[in-house]
Amino acid sequence: AGADTVKRAVELDLASRFQESLVCYQEGIDLLLQVVKATKDEAKKQRFRQKISELLSFSDGKYHKQIRIEENATGFGYEKLFQEYLTEIVSEVWVEDPYIRHVHQLYNFLRFCEMLVKGPCKVKTIHLLTSYDEGSGRNQQINGLEEIQQSLRNYGVTLNIAFSSSIHDREIRFNNGWMIKIGRGLDYFKKPQGRFSIGYCDFDLRPCHETTVDVFHTKHTKKM
């Protein structure tokens, strides 16, 4: 299965379909890692490790995609941006966003978590690094995050929450090597015109603020 996946990755690579190619490389590497763990023969283990190293070198650093979201554009819900990178091997997610503070930002994070729970990935752990609300809304922020944490626990997902007063960068990372940086973080949607207006519930229909989305593939760091 690993060999077939790698062969498919090479074919996609030659066709300049780099995004699909990287997904196949990633899955092939994961399958080979499973073989390494199950193999008792040290000579075979060494050969597999060598092959994995070659694949890592070949697949690393090839991909950078930029998406420009124009002012008032629609059709950019979280599924649109993230779904294609959430392969079945994704089990851990890191979210760094200083602005998960106010009620609408907490709802943004909740909707992002709902997307992860729906799959097809098998997320078990989410790490959130954000900053404290500096005003009177701190208790509301903490209570909201704890409620999300408890709700995720019901779905077998652990949410680790940490706060930093110096965080500025906004990025989301998946343990399959994909990293997405959004200029405005998760909070790139405009306020709806009313609670019963189109786009209030469906983010694909919600107008956006202008922002830039950068997608990278980072080097696989699993222990061999």
PDB file of N, CA, C and O in Angstrom, residues 3-47:
ATOM      1  N   ALA A   3       3.940   1.529  -1.154  1.00  0.00           N
ATOM      2  CA  ALA A   3       4.605   1.655  -2.454  1.00  0.00           C
ATOM      3  C   ALA A   3       3.654   2.215  -3.505  1.00  0.00           C
ATOM      4  O   ALA A   3       4.032   3.080  -4.312  1.00  0.00           O
ATOM      5  N   ASP A   4       2.418   1.737  -3.502  1.00  0.00           N
ATOM      6  CA  ASP A   4       1.417   2.230  -4.451  1.00  0.00           C
ATOM      7  C   ASP A   4       1.141   3.715  -4.236  1.00  0.00           C
ATOM      8  O   ASP A   4       0.983   4.479  -5.195  1.00  0.00           O
ATOM      9  N   THR A   5       1.078   4.119  -2.957  1.00  0.00           N
ATOM     10  CA  THR A   5       0.809   5.525  -2.634  1.00  0.00           C
ATOM     11  C   THR A   5       1.955   6.415  -3.096  1.00  0.00           C
ATOM     12  O   THR A   5       1.735   7.497  -3.656  1.00  0.00           O
ATOM     13  N   VAL A   6       3.190   5.961  -2.867  1.00  0.00           N
ATOM     14  CA  VAL A   6       4.366   6.730  -3.298  1.00  0.00           C
ATOM     15  C   VAL A   6       4.415   6.820  -4.825  1.00  0.00           C
ATOM     16  O   VAL A   6       4.730   7.873  -5.388  1.00  0.00           O
ATOM     17  N   LYS A   7       4.087   5.710  -5.514  1.00  0.00           N
ATOM     18  CA  LYS A   7       4.058   5.715  -6.979  1.00  0.00           C
ATOM     19  C   LYS A   7       3.060   6.747  -7.479  1.00  0.00           C
ATOM     20  O   LYS A   7       3.335   7.497  -8.430  1.00  0.00           O
ATOM     21  N   ARG A   8       1.897   6.794  -6.851  1.00  0.00           N
ATOM     22  CA  ARG A   8       0.878   7.777  -7.217  1.00  0.00           C
ATOM     23  C   ARG A   8       1.384   9.196  -6.959  1.00  0.00           C
ATOM     24  O   ARG A   8       1.151  10.116  -7.758  1.00  0.00           O
ATOM     25  N   ALA A   9       2.123   9.387  -5.871  1.00  0.00           N
ATOM     26  CA  ALA A   9       2.681  10.703  -5.545  1.00  0.00           C
ATOM     27  C   ALA A   9       3.640  11.167  -6.631  1.00  0.00           C
ATOM     28  O   ALA A   9       3.625  12.338  -7.031  1.00  0.00           O
ATOM     29  N   VAL A  10       4.470  10.258  -7.114  1.00  0.00           N
ATOM     30  CA  VAL A  10       5.436  10.598  -8.174  1.00  0.00           C
ATOM     31  C   VAL A  10       4.695  10.999  -9.449  1.00  0.00           C
ATOM     32  O   VAL A  10       5.052  11.985 -10.108  1.00  0.00           O
ATOM     33  N   GLU A  11       3.642  10.258  -9.796  1.00  0.00           N
ATOM     34  CA  GLU A  11       2.857  10.577 -10.989  1.00  0.00           C
ATOM     35  C   GLU A  11       2.237  11.964 -10.885  1.00  0.00           C
ATOM     36  O   GLU A  11       2.247  12.745 -11.845  1.00  0.00           O
ATOM     37  N   LEU A  12       1.683  12.281  -9.715  1.00  0.00           N
ATOM     38  CA  LEU A  12       1.079  13.599  -9.501  1.00  0.00           C
ATOM     39  C   LEU A  12       2.138  14.693  -9.543  1.00  0.00           C
ATOM     40  O   LEU A  12       1.900  15.793 -10.056  1.00  0.00           O
ATOM     41  N   ASP A  13       3.311  14.389  -8.995  1.00  0.00           N
ATOM     42  CA  ASP A  13       4.428  15.345  -8.991  1.00  0.00           C
ATOM     43  C   ASP A  13       4.823  15.694 -10.421  1.00  0.00           C
ATOM     44  O   ASP A  13       5.008  16.869 -10.773  1.00  0.00           O
ATOM     45  N   LEU A  14       4.953  14.675 -11.261  1.00  0.00           N
ATOM     46  CA  LEU A  14       5.344  14.886 -12.655  1.00  0.00           C
ATOM     47  C   LEU A  14       4.284  15.672 -13.425  1.00  0.00           C
ATOM     48  O   LEU A  14       4.597  16.367 -14.392  1.00  0.00           O
ATOM     49  N   ALA A  15       3.039  15.556 -12.973  1.00  0.00           N
ATOM     50  CA  ALA A  15       1.939  16.282 -13.613  1.00  0.00           C
ATOM     51  C   ALA A  15       1.766  17.685 -13.029  1.00  0.00           C
ATOM     52  O   ALA A  15       0.803  18.380 -13.352  1.00  0.00           O
ATOM     53  N   SER A  16       2.706  18.079 -12.156  1.00  0.00           N
ATOM     54  CA  SER A  16       2.681  19.405 -11.497  1.00  0.00           C
ATOM     55  C   SER A  16       1.465  19.595 -10.605  1.00  0.00           C
ATOM     56  O   SER A  16       1.051  20.718 -10.331  1.00  0.00           O
ATOM     57  N   ARG A  17       0.896  18.490 -10.148  1.00  0.00           N
ATOM     58  CA  ARG A  17      -0.228  18.562  -9.189  1.00  0.00           C
ATOM     59  C   ARG A  17       0.355  18.401  -7.786  1.00  0.00           C
ATOM     60  O   ARG A  17       0.207  17.388  -7.121  1.00  0.00           O
ATOM     61  N   PHE A  18       1.089  19.449  -7.375  1.00  0.00           N
ATOM     62  CA  PHE A  18       1.932  19.354  -6.187  1.00  0.00           C
ATOM     63  C   PHE A  18       1.150  19.150  -4.893  1.00  0.00           C
ATOM     64  O   PHE A  18       1.584  18.433  -4.003  1.00  0.00           O
ATOM     65  N   GLN A  19      -0.011  19.789  -4.782  1.00  0.00           N
ATOM     66  CA  GLN A  19      -0.774  19.667  -3.543  1.00  0.00           C
ATOM     67  C   GLN A  19      -1.229  18.227  -3.329  1.00  0.00           C
ATOM     68  O   GLN A  19      -1.057  17.653  -2.254  1.00  0.00           O
ATOM     69  N   GLU A  20      -1.809  17.610  -4.371  1.00  0.00           N
ATOM     70  CA  GLU A  20      -2.239  16.214  -4.268  1.00  0.00           C
ATOM     71  C   GLU A  20      -1.032  15.294  -4.074  1.00  0.00           C
ATOM     72  O   GLU A  20      -1.101  14.304  -3.347  1.00  0.00           O
ATOM     73  N   SER A  21       0.072  15.654  -4.748  1.00  0.00           N
ATOM     74  CA  SER A  21       1.295  14.851  -4.632  1.00  0.00           C
ATOM     75  C   SER A  21       1.795  14.814  -3.194  1.00  0.00           C
ATOM     76  O   SER A  21       2.150  13.755  -2.666  1.00  0.00           O
ATOM     77  N   LEU A  22       1.793  15.975  -2.529  1.00  0.00           N
ATOM     78  CA  LEU A  22       2.288  16.042  -1.155  1.00  0.00           C
ATOM     79  C   LEU A  22       1.410  15.240  -0.204  1.00  0.00           C
ATOM     80  O   LEU A  22       1.910  14.608   0.723  1.00  0.00           O
ATOM     81  N   VAL A  23       0.109  15.263  -0.437  1.00  0.00           N
ATOM     82  CA  VAL A  23      -0.792  14.460   0.393  1.00  0.00           C
ATOM     83  C   VAL A  23      -0.447  12.977   0.254  1.00  0.00           C
ATOM     84  O   VAL A  23      -0.376  12.234   1.233  1.00  0.00           O
ATOM     85  N   CYS A  24      -0.195  12.530  -0.996  1.00  0.00           N
ATOM     86  CA  CYS A  24       0.160  11.126  -1.233  1.00  0.00           C
ATOM     87  C   CYS A  24       1.512  10.784  -0.608  1.00  0.00           C
ATOM     88  O   CYS A  24       1.679   9.713  -0.021  1.00  0.00           O
ATOM     89  N   TYR A  25       2.494  11.685  -0.768  1.00  0.00           N
ATOM     90  CA  TYR A  25       3.792  11.453  -0.128  1.00  0.00           C
ATOM     91  C   TYR A  25       3.620  11.274   1.379  1.00  0.00           C
ATOM     92  O   TYR A  25       4.198  10.377   1.995  1.00  0.00           O
ATOM     93  N   GLN A  26       2.811  12.163   1.963  1.00  0.00           N
ATOM     94  CA  GLN A  26       2.605  12.132   3.410  1.00  0.00           C
ATOM     95  C   GLN A  26       1.988  10.811   3.853  1.00  0.00           C
ATOM     96  O   GLN A  26       2.428  10.170   4.806  1.00  0.00           O
ATOM     97  N   GLU A  27       0.964  10.364   3.114  1.00  0.00           N
ATOM     98  CA  GLU A  27       0.300   9.111   3.460  1.00  0.00           C
ATOM     99  C   GLU A  27       1.235   7.921   3.257  1.00  0.00           C
ATOM    100  O   GLU A  27       1.248   6.976   4.050  1.00  0.00           O
ATOM    101  N   GLY A  28       2.045   7.979   2.170  1.00  0.00           N
ATOM    102  CA  GLY A  28       3.007   6.907   1.916  1.00  0.00           C
ATOM    103  C   GLY A  28       4.050   6.810   3.002  1.00  0.00           C
ATOM    104  O   GLY A  28       4.412   5.715   3.457  1.00  0.00           O
ATOM    105  N   ILE A  29       4.534   7.966   3.458  1.00  0.00           N
ATOM    106  CA  ILE A  29       5.523   7.999   4.540  1.00  0.00           C
ATOM    107  C   ILE A  29       4.931   7.426   5.818  1.00  0.00           C
ATOM    108  O   ILE A  29       5.578   6.647   6.526  1.00  0.00           O
ATOM    109  N   ASP A  30       3.688   7.781   6.107  1.00  0.00           N
ATOM    110  CA  ASP A  30       3.045   7.266   7.319  1.00  0.00           C
ATOM    111  C   ASP A  30       2.884   5.749   7.262  1.00  0.00           C
ATOM    112  O   ASP A  30       3.087   5.053   8.261  1.00  0.00           O
ATOM    113  N   LEU A  31       2.527   5.220   6.083  1.00  0.00           N
ATOM    114  CA  LEU A  31       2.397   3.770   5.928  1.00  0.00           C
ATOM    115  C   LEU A  31       3.746   3.075   6.123  1.00  0.00           C
ATOM    116  O   LEU A  31       3.839   2.028   6.771  1.00  0.00           O
ATOM    117  N   LEU A  32       4.812   3.674   5.575  1.00  0.00           N
ATOM    118  CA  LEU A  32       6.148   3.091   5.739  1.00  0.00           C
ATOM    119  C   LEU A  32       6.610   3.155   7.196  1.00  0.00           C
ATOM    120  O   LEU A  32       7.279   2.246   7.683  1.00  0.00           O
ATOM    121  N   LEU A  33       6.225   4.223   7.897  1.00  0.00           N
ATOM    122  CA  LEU A  33       6.567   4.322   9.319  1.00  0.00           C
ATOM    123  C   LEU A  33       5.902   3.203  10.123  1.00  0.00           C
ATOM    124  O   LEU A  33       6.501   2.651  11.053  1.00  0.00           O
ATOM    125  N   GLN A  34       4.669   2.862   9.734  1.00  0.00           N
ATOM    126  CA  GLN A  34       3.978   1.763  10.416  1.00  0.00           C
ATOM    127  C   GLN A  34       4.697   0.436  10.179  1.00  0.00           C
ATOM    128  O   GLN A  34       4.795  -0.400  11.075  1.00  0.00           O
ATOM    129  N   VAL A  35       5.232   0.260   8.955  1.00  0.00           N
ATOM    130  CA  VAL A  35       5.989  -0.953   8.636  1.00  0.00           C
ATOM    131  C   VAL A  35       7.259  -1.027   9.481  1.00  0.00           C
ATOM    132  O   VAL A  35       7.620  -2.090  10.007  1.00  0.00           O
ATOM    133  N   VAL A  36       7.941   0.122   9.623  1.00  0.00           N
ATOM    134  CA  VAL A  36       9.168   0.169  10.425  1.00  0.00           C
ATOM    135  C   VAL A  36       8.883  -0.286  11.853  1.00  0.00           C
ATOM    136  O   VAL A  36       9.626  -1.084  12.439  1.00  0.00           O
ATOM    137  N   LYS A  37       7.779   0.200  12.418  1.00  0.00           N
ATOM    138  CA  LYS A  37       7.434  -0.158  13.803  1.00  0.00           C
ATOM    139  C   LYS A  37       7.135  -1.650  13.944  1.00  0.00           C
ATOM    140  O   LYS A  37       7.412  -2.257  14.982  1.00  0.00           O
ATOM    141  N   ALA A  38       6.557  -2.248  12.895  1.00  0.00           N
ATOM    142  CA  ALA A  38       6.147  -3.661  12.978  1.00  0.00           C
ATOM    143  C   ALA A  38       7.262  -4.631  12.585  1.00  0.00           C
ATOM    144  O   ALA A  38       7.157  -5.827  12.840  1.00  0.00           O
ATOM    145  N   THR A  39       8.332  -4.125  11.958  1.00  0.00           N
ATOM    146  CA  THR A  39       9.405  -5.003  11.464  1.00  0.00           C
ATOM    147  C   THR A  39      10.424  -5.311  12.553  1.00  0.00           C
ATOM    148  O   THR A  39      10.910  -4.394  13.230  1.00  0.00           O
ATOM    149  N   LYS A  40      10.756  -6.577  12.706  1.00  0.00           N
ATOM    150  CA  LYS A  40      11.749  -6.998  13.700  1.00  0.00           C
ATOM    151  C   LYS A  40      13.171  -6.981  13.114  1.00  0.00           C
ATOM    152  O   LYS A  40      14.146  -6.767  13.823  1.00  0.00           O
ATOM    153  N   ASP A  41      13.266  -7.240  11.812  1.00  0.00           N
ATOM    154  CA  ASP A  41      14.564  -7.338  11.129  1.00  0.00           C
ATOM    155  C   ASP A  41      15.223  -5.953  11.059  1.00  0.00           C
ATOM    156  O   ASP A  41      14.716  -5.040  10.402  1.00  0.00           O
ATOM    157  N   GLU A  42      16.372  -5.810  11.716  1.00  0.00           N
ATOM    158  CA  GLU A  42      17.060  -4.516  11.770  1.00  0.00           C
ATOM    159  C   GLU A  42      17.536  -4.062  10.398  1.00  0.00           C
ATOM    160  O   GLU A  42      17.536  -2.867  10.093  1.00  0.00           O
ATOM    161  N   ALA A  43      17.965  -4.997   9.550  1.00  0.00           N
ATOM    162  CA  ALA A  43      18.429  -4.639   8.204  1.00  0.00           C
ATOM    163  C   ALA A  43      17.278  -4.058   7.378  1.00  0.00           C
ATOM    164  O   ALA A  43      17.435  -3.049   6.680  1.00  0.00           O
ATOM    165  N   LYS A  44      16.108  -4.693   7.497  1.00  0.00           N
ATOM    166  CA  LYS A  44      14.933  -4.179   6.793  1.00  0.00           C
ATOM    167  C   LYS A  44      14.524  -2.818   7.338  1.00  0.00           C
ATOM    168  O   LYS A  44      14.155  -1.916   6.585  1.00  0.00           O
ATOM    169  N   LYS A  45      14.595  -2.678   8.666  1.00  0.00           N
ATOM    170  CA  LYS A  45      14.259  -1.390   9.278  1.00  0.00           C
ATOM    171  C   LYS A  45      15.137  -0.282   8.709  1.00  0.00           C
ATOM    172  O   LYS A  45      14.659   0.817   8.407  1.00  0.00           O
ATOM    173  N   GLN A  46      16.432  -0.584   8.583  1.00  0.00           N
ATOM    174  CA  GLN A  46      17.370   0.416   8.094  1.00  0.00           C
ATOM    175  C   GLN A  46      17.049   0.811   6.656  1.00  0.00           C
ATOM    176  O   GLN A  46      17.127   1.983   6.285  1.00  0.00           O
ATOM    177  N   ARG A  47      16.677  -0.189   5.825  1.00  0.00           N
ATOM    178  CA  ARG A  47      16.330   0.096   4.426  1.00  0.00           C
ATOM    179  C   ARG A  47      15.080   0.974   4.351  1.00  0.00           C
ATOM    180  O   ARG A  47      15.011   1.902   3.555  1.00  0.00           O
TER     181      ARG A  47
END
